[in-house]
Coordinates of C-alpha atoms in Angstrom, one line a residue:
M1 CA 0.0 0.0 0.0
F2 CA 2.8 2.4 0.8
V3 CA 4.3 2.1 -2.7
I4 CA 1.0 2.5 -4.6
P5 CA 1.3 6.4 -4.7
A6 CA 4.8 6.1 -6.0
I7 CA 3.8 3.6 -8.7
L8 CA 0.8 5.8 -9.7
F9 CA 3.1 8.8 -9.9
V10 CA 5.6 7.0 -12.2
L11 CA 2.8 5.6 -14.4
I12 CA 1.1 8.9 -14.8
F13 CA 4.0 11.3 -15.2
F14 CA 6.6 9.0 -16.8
G15 CA 4.9 5.9 -18.2
Y16 CA 2.0 7.6 -20.0
P17 CA 4.2 10.3 -21.8
V18 CA 6.6 7.5 -23.0
V19 CA 3.7 5.4 -24.3
K20 CA 2.1 8.5 -25.9
N21 CA 5.4 9.4 -27.5
V22 CA 5.8 6.0 -29.0
T23 CA 2.2 6.1 -30.3
M24 CA 2.7 9.5 -31.8
S25 CA 5.8 8.4 -33.7
L26 CA 3.6 5.8 -35.5
Q27 CA 1.0 8.4 -36.5
N28 CA 0.8 11.4 -38.9
Y29 CA 0.4 13.7 -36.0
T30 CA 0.1 17.4 -37.0
T31 CA -1.5 20.6 -35.7
A32 CA -4.7 19.6 -37.4
T33 CA -4.9 16.7 -35.0
F34 CA -5.5 19.0 -32.1
Y35 CA -8.7 20.2 -33.7
T36 CA -10.0 17.1 -35.5
G37 CA -8.5 14.4 -33.2
E38 CA -7.5 12.4 -36.3
A39 CA -4.0 11.1 -36.6
P40 CA -3.8 8.4 -39.2
W41 CA -1.5 5.5 -38.5
V42 CA 1.6 5.5 -40.8
G43 CA 3.6 2.7 -39.1
F44 CA 7.4 3.3 -39.3
A45 CA 7.1 5.9 -42.0
N46 CA 8.3 8.6 -39.5
Y47 CA 11.3 6.6 -38.6
V48 CA 12.1 6.0 -42.2
S49 CA 11.8 9.7 -43.0
V50 CA 14.1 10.6 -40.1
V51 CA 16.8 8.0 -40.9
T52 CA 16.9 8.8 -44.6
N53 CA 17.0 12.5 -44.0
S54 CA 20.4 14.0 -45.0
L55 CA 20.6 15.7 -41.6
F56 CA 20.3 12.5 -39.7
S57 CA 24.0 11.5 -40.0
T58 CA 25.1 15.1 -39.1
T59 CA 23.0 15.1 -36.0
V60 CA 24.3 11.7 -34.9
V61 CA 27.9 12.8 -35.3
N62 CA 27.3 16.1 -33.5
T63 CA 25.5 14.3 -30.7
A64 CA 28.3 11.8 -30.3
L65 CA 31.0 14.6 -30.3
F66 CA 29.0 16.7 -28.0
T67 CA 28.3 13.9 -25.5
I68 CA 31.8 12.4 -25.5
G69 CA 33.6 15.7 -25.3
S70 CA 31.4 17.0 -22.6
I71 CA 31.4 13.9 -20.4
A72 CA 35.1 13.2 -20.7
L73 CA 36.2 16.7 -19.7
Q74 CA 33.5 17.2 -17.1
F75 CA 34.5 14.0 -15.4
V76 CA 38.3 14.5 -15.5
I77 CA 38.0 18.1 -14.3
G78 CA 35.4 17.2 -11.7
L79 CA 37.4 14.3 -10.3
A80 CA 40.5 16.6 -10.2
L81 CA 38.6 19.2 -8.2
A82 CA 37.0 16.6 -6.0
L83 CA 40.5 15.2 -5.1
F84 CA 41.7 18.8 -4.5
F85 CA 38.9 19.6 -2.1
T86 CA 39.5 16.5 0.0
R87 CA 42.5 18.4 1.4
Q88 CA 41.8 20.8 4.3
F89 CA 42.7 24.4 3.6
P90 CA 41.4 27.8 4.5
L91 CA 38.2 28.8 2.6
G92 CA 37.8 25.3 1.3
G93 CA 34.1 25.1 2.2
F94 CA 33.5 28.5 0.7
L95 CA 35.1 27.6 -2.6
R96 CA 33.1 24.4 -2.8
S97 CA 29.9 26.3 -2.3
M98 CA 30.9 28.8 -5.0
L99 CA 31.6 26.0 -7.4
L100 CA 27.9 25.1 -7.3
L101 CA 26.9 28.4 -8.8
P102 CA 26.9 27.3 -12.5
W103 CA 24.7 24.3 -11.5
L104 CA 22.2 26.6 -9.7
L105 CA 21.7 29.1 -12.5
P106 CA 18.9 28.5 -15.0
L107 CA 20.4 27.1 -18.2
I108 CA 18.7 29.7 -20.4
A109 CA 20.2 32.4 -18.3
S110 CA 23.7 30.8 -18.4
S111 CA 23.4 30.4 -22.2
A112 CA 22.5 34.1 -22.6
V113 CA 25.5 35.2 -20.5
W114 CA 27.9 32.8 -22.4
K115 CA 26.5 34.1 -25.7
W116 CA 27.5 37.6 -24.8
I117 CA 30.9 36.3 -23.6
L118 CA 31.6 34.5 -26.8
D119 CA 30.3 37.2 -29.1
Q120 CA 32.7 37.8 -32.0
D121 CA 32.5 41.6 -31.9
S122 CA 31.9 42.7 -28.3
G123 CA 32.3 39.5 -26.4
A124 CA 34.4 39.6 -23.2
L125 CA 36.5 36.6 -24.3
N126 CA 37.6 38.2 -27.6
Q127 CA 38.3 41.5 -25.8
F128 CA 40.5 39.7 -23.4
L129 CA 42.3 37.9 -26.2
G130 CA 42.7 41.2 -28.0
L131 CA 45.0 42.4 -25.2
F132 CA 47.5 39.8 -26.5
G133 CA 47.1 40.8 -30.2
I134 CA 44.8 37.9 -31.1
Q135 CA 42.2 38.7 -33.7
P136 CA 38.5 38.3 -32.8
V137 CA 37.5 34.6 -33.0
P138 CA 34.0 33.7 -34.4
W139 CA 33.2 31.3 -31.6
L140 CA 29.5 30.9 -32.3
V141 CA 29.3 31.8 -36.1
S142 CA 32.0 29.5 -37.5
P143 CA 30.8 26.0 -38.4
S144 CA 34.2 24.7 -37.4
L145 CA 34.3 26.3 -33.9
A146 CA 30.6 26.5 -32.8
L147 CA 30.4 22.9 -31.6
V148 CA 33.7 23.3 -29.7
A149 CA 32.3 26.5 -28.0
V150 CA 29.0 24.8 -27.1
I151 CA 30.9 21.8 -25.7
G152 CA 33.1 24.2 -23.6
V153 CA 30.0 25.9 -22.1
N154 CA 28.4 22.5 -21.4
I155 CA 31.6 21.4 -19.6
W156 CA 31.4 24.5 -17.4
L157 CA 27.8 23.6 -16.6
G158 CA 28.5 20.0 -15.7
I159 CA 31.6 20.4 -13.6
P160 CA 29.8 21.2 -10.4
F161 CA 27.6 18.1 -10.6
N162 CA 30.6 15.8 -11.2
T163 CA 32.7 17.5 -8.5
T164 CA 29.9 17.3 -5.9
I165 CA 29.0 13.6 -6.4
L166 CA 32.6 12.5 -6.7
Y167 CA 33.6 14.5 -3.6
S168 CA 30.8 12.7 -1.7
G169 CA 32.2 9.4 -2.9
L170 CA 35.7 10.3 -1.8
Q171 CA 34.5 11.3 1.6
A172 CA 33.3 7.7 2.1
V173 CA 36.7 6.1 1.5
P174 CA 38.1 5.1 5.0
E175 CA 41.3 7.0 5.8
E176 CA 42.6 3.8 7.4
L177 CA 43.1 2.3 4.0
Y178 CA 45.5 5.0 2.9
E179 CA 47.4 4.7 6.2
A180 CA 47.8 1.0 5.8
A181 CA 48.8 1.3 2.1
S182 CA 51.4 4.0 2.9
L183 CA 53.2 1.4 5.1
D184 CA 53.6 -0.7 2.0
G185 CA 54.8 2.3 0.0
A186 CA 51.5 2.8 -1.9
V187 CA 51.2 6.6 -2.0
G188 CA 50.3 9.1 -4.7
W189 CA 49.2 7.6 -8.0
R190 CA 49.5 4.0 -6.7
A191 CA 47.2 4.8 -3.7
F192 CA 44.7 6.4 -6.1
W193 CA 44.7 3.5 -8.5
H194 CA 44.5 0.7 -5.9
I195 CA 42.4 2.3 -3.2
T196 CA 40.6 5.5 -4.4
W197 CA 39.4 4.3 -7.8
P198 CA 38.0 0.9 -6.7
S199 CA 36.3 2.5 -3.7
I200 CA 34.5 5.1 -5.8
R201 CA 33.7 2.9 -8.9
S202 CA 30.0 2.7 -8.0
V203 CA 29.8 6.5 -7.7
V204 CA 31.7 6.9 -11.0
S205 CA 29.0 4.7 -12.7
V206 CA 26.2 6.9 -11.4
V207 CA 28.0 10.1 -12.6
I208 CA 28.8 8.7 -16.0
V209 CA 25.3 7.3 -16.7
L210 CA 23.4 10.3 -15.5
G211 CA 25.9 12.6 -17.3
V212 CA 25.4 10.8 -20.6
V213 CA 21.6 10.7 -20.3
Y214 CA 21.5 14.4 -19.4
T215 CA 23.9 15.5 -22.2
L216 CA 22.1 13.4 -24.8
K217 CA 18.9 15.3 -24.2
A218 CA 20.4 18.8 -23.8
V219 CA 18.4 21.3 -25.7
D220 CA 18.2 24.7 -24.0
I221 CA 21.9 25.4 -23.8
I222 CA 22.4 24.7 -27.5
L223 CA 19.3 26.6 -28.6
G224 CA 20.3 29.5 -26.4
L225 CA 23.8 29.7 -27.9
T226 CA 23.5 28.8 -31.5
G227 CA 20.0 27.5 -32.2
G228 CA 21.6 24.5 -33.8
G229 CA 23.6 26.6 -36.3
P230 CA 25.5 27.7 -38.1
A231 CA 24.8 25.4 -41.0
N232 CA 23.6 22.7 -38.5
S233 CA 27.1 22.4 -37.1
T234 CA 25.6 22.2 -33.6
Q235 CA 22.4 20.4 -34.4
T236 CA 22.0 17.3 -32.2
L237 CA 19.3 14.7 -32.1
A238 CA 17.7 16.5 -29.2
T239 CA 17.6 19.9 -30.9
W240 CA 16.5 18.3 -34.1
A241 CA 13.6 16.7 -32.3
Y242 CA 12.7 20.1 -30.9
Q243 CA 12.8 21.7 -34.3
K244 CA 10.7 19.0 -35.9
S245 CA 8.1 19.2 -33.2
F246 CA 7.8 22.9 -32.3
V247 CA 9.1 24.7 -35.4
E248 CA 8.0 22.5 -38.3
F249 CA 5.1 21.0 -36.3
A250 CA 6.0 17.5 -37.6
F251 CA 5.2 15.9 -34.3
G252 CA 5.4 12.3 -35.5
Q253 CA 9.0 12.8 -36.8
G254 CA 9.9 14.7 -33.6
A255 CA 8.6 11.8 -31.5
A256 CA 10.5 9.3 -33.6
I257 CA 13.8 11.2 -33.0
S258 CA 13.0 11.4 -29.3
N259 CA 12.5 7.6 -29.2
V260 CA 15.8 7.1 -30.9
L261 CA 17.4 9.1 -28.1
I262 CA 15.6 7.0 -25.5
V263 CA 16.8 3.8 -27.0
V264 CA 20.4 5.1 -27.2
S265 CA 20.3 6.2 -23.6
L266 CA 18.9 2.9 -22.4
V267 CA 21.4 0.8 -24.4
F268 CA 24.3 2.9 -23.1
A269 CA 23.1 2.6 -19.5
F270 CA 22.6 -1.1 -19.6
V271 CA 25.9 -1.8 -21.4
Y272 CA 27.9 0.5 -19.1
L273 CA 26.4 -0.8 -15.9
Y274 CA 26.8 -4.4 -17.1
L275 CA 30.5 -3.9 -17.9
S276 CA 31.0 -2.1 -14.6
R277 CA 29.4 -4.8 -12.6
K278 CA 31.3 -7.5 -14.5
E279 CA 34.6 -5.7 -13.8
V280 CA 33.8 -5.5 -10.1
D281 CA 32.9 -9.2 -10.0
E282 CA 36.2 -10.1 -11.6

C-alpha cells in the first residue's frame, strides 16, 4: 500500500508520456490533430523519413562529439577538483559552495551570458584575447568552432555536478586504507589506482550514466547559444527533435527522433552498468 502512490506517480507522469510518444511516432500527428482528433497510422514511416534525411548523419555525429567531449572533460576536471577539495585548507568550504553556482543558474540564463561572452565583436573573451594581439574569434558563427564552443560551455555547466557527487564518494573512503597502504609504499598515484578508484567505482558509474543521459537530451543550452547553427554544425538529435516538433510541427517525426534518443540512452546505461558490474565481480 505504501508504494502505490509512487507507482501511480511513475505511471502517470513517466509511463504515459513515453507510451504517448511511441504512439505519436507511429502516426501522422500534425497541428490539425489538435482540432480534428484524427492522426492516421503510418507505421514506421516517420522513422524512415528521419533516418533517410540527409541531416540524420550530421546530428548523430554532432550528438556523439557533444556527448563524449562534454562527459570526458566534465568527469576529468570534476574528479581533479574533488580530489583537490579533499584536502583541508582555508576557505575550502566557501570555494566548494561557489563551485555550485553554475549548477544553480537557470540554463537559459547561463546560455545568454555565455552568448555575450563568446560574441565575436563585443564579447568579453575576444576583448581579453585582443589584449595579446589575437584577432576576434568567431566562436558561435563559425561552423568549425561553434560545436567546440558549445561543448566548452556545457563542460562548465557540468563540472559542479561531477565534483559534488565524486567528492561525496571520496569522503566515504576510509582513511585507514590510505594509512595501511602507505606502510607498503602505496602513495600518490599508486594509492589512487589501488584504493581510491576501486572505492568510488559505483559513484563513477552513477556520474557517467546520469551525465550521458542528461547530455544526450540537452536542448536549452544549444538553442540559447546557436539555435543548432551555423549550417547545422551544432544540431544534435535533441535539438532536431525540438525543431521537428515545435518549429516544423511534424510531431510524428519529432517523436521518432526522441524515441531514438531514449533507445540510445537505455542501451548505453545497460551496457555500461553491465560492464562495470562485470569488472567489479572479476
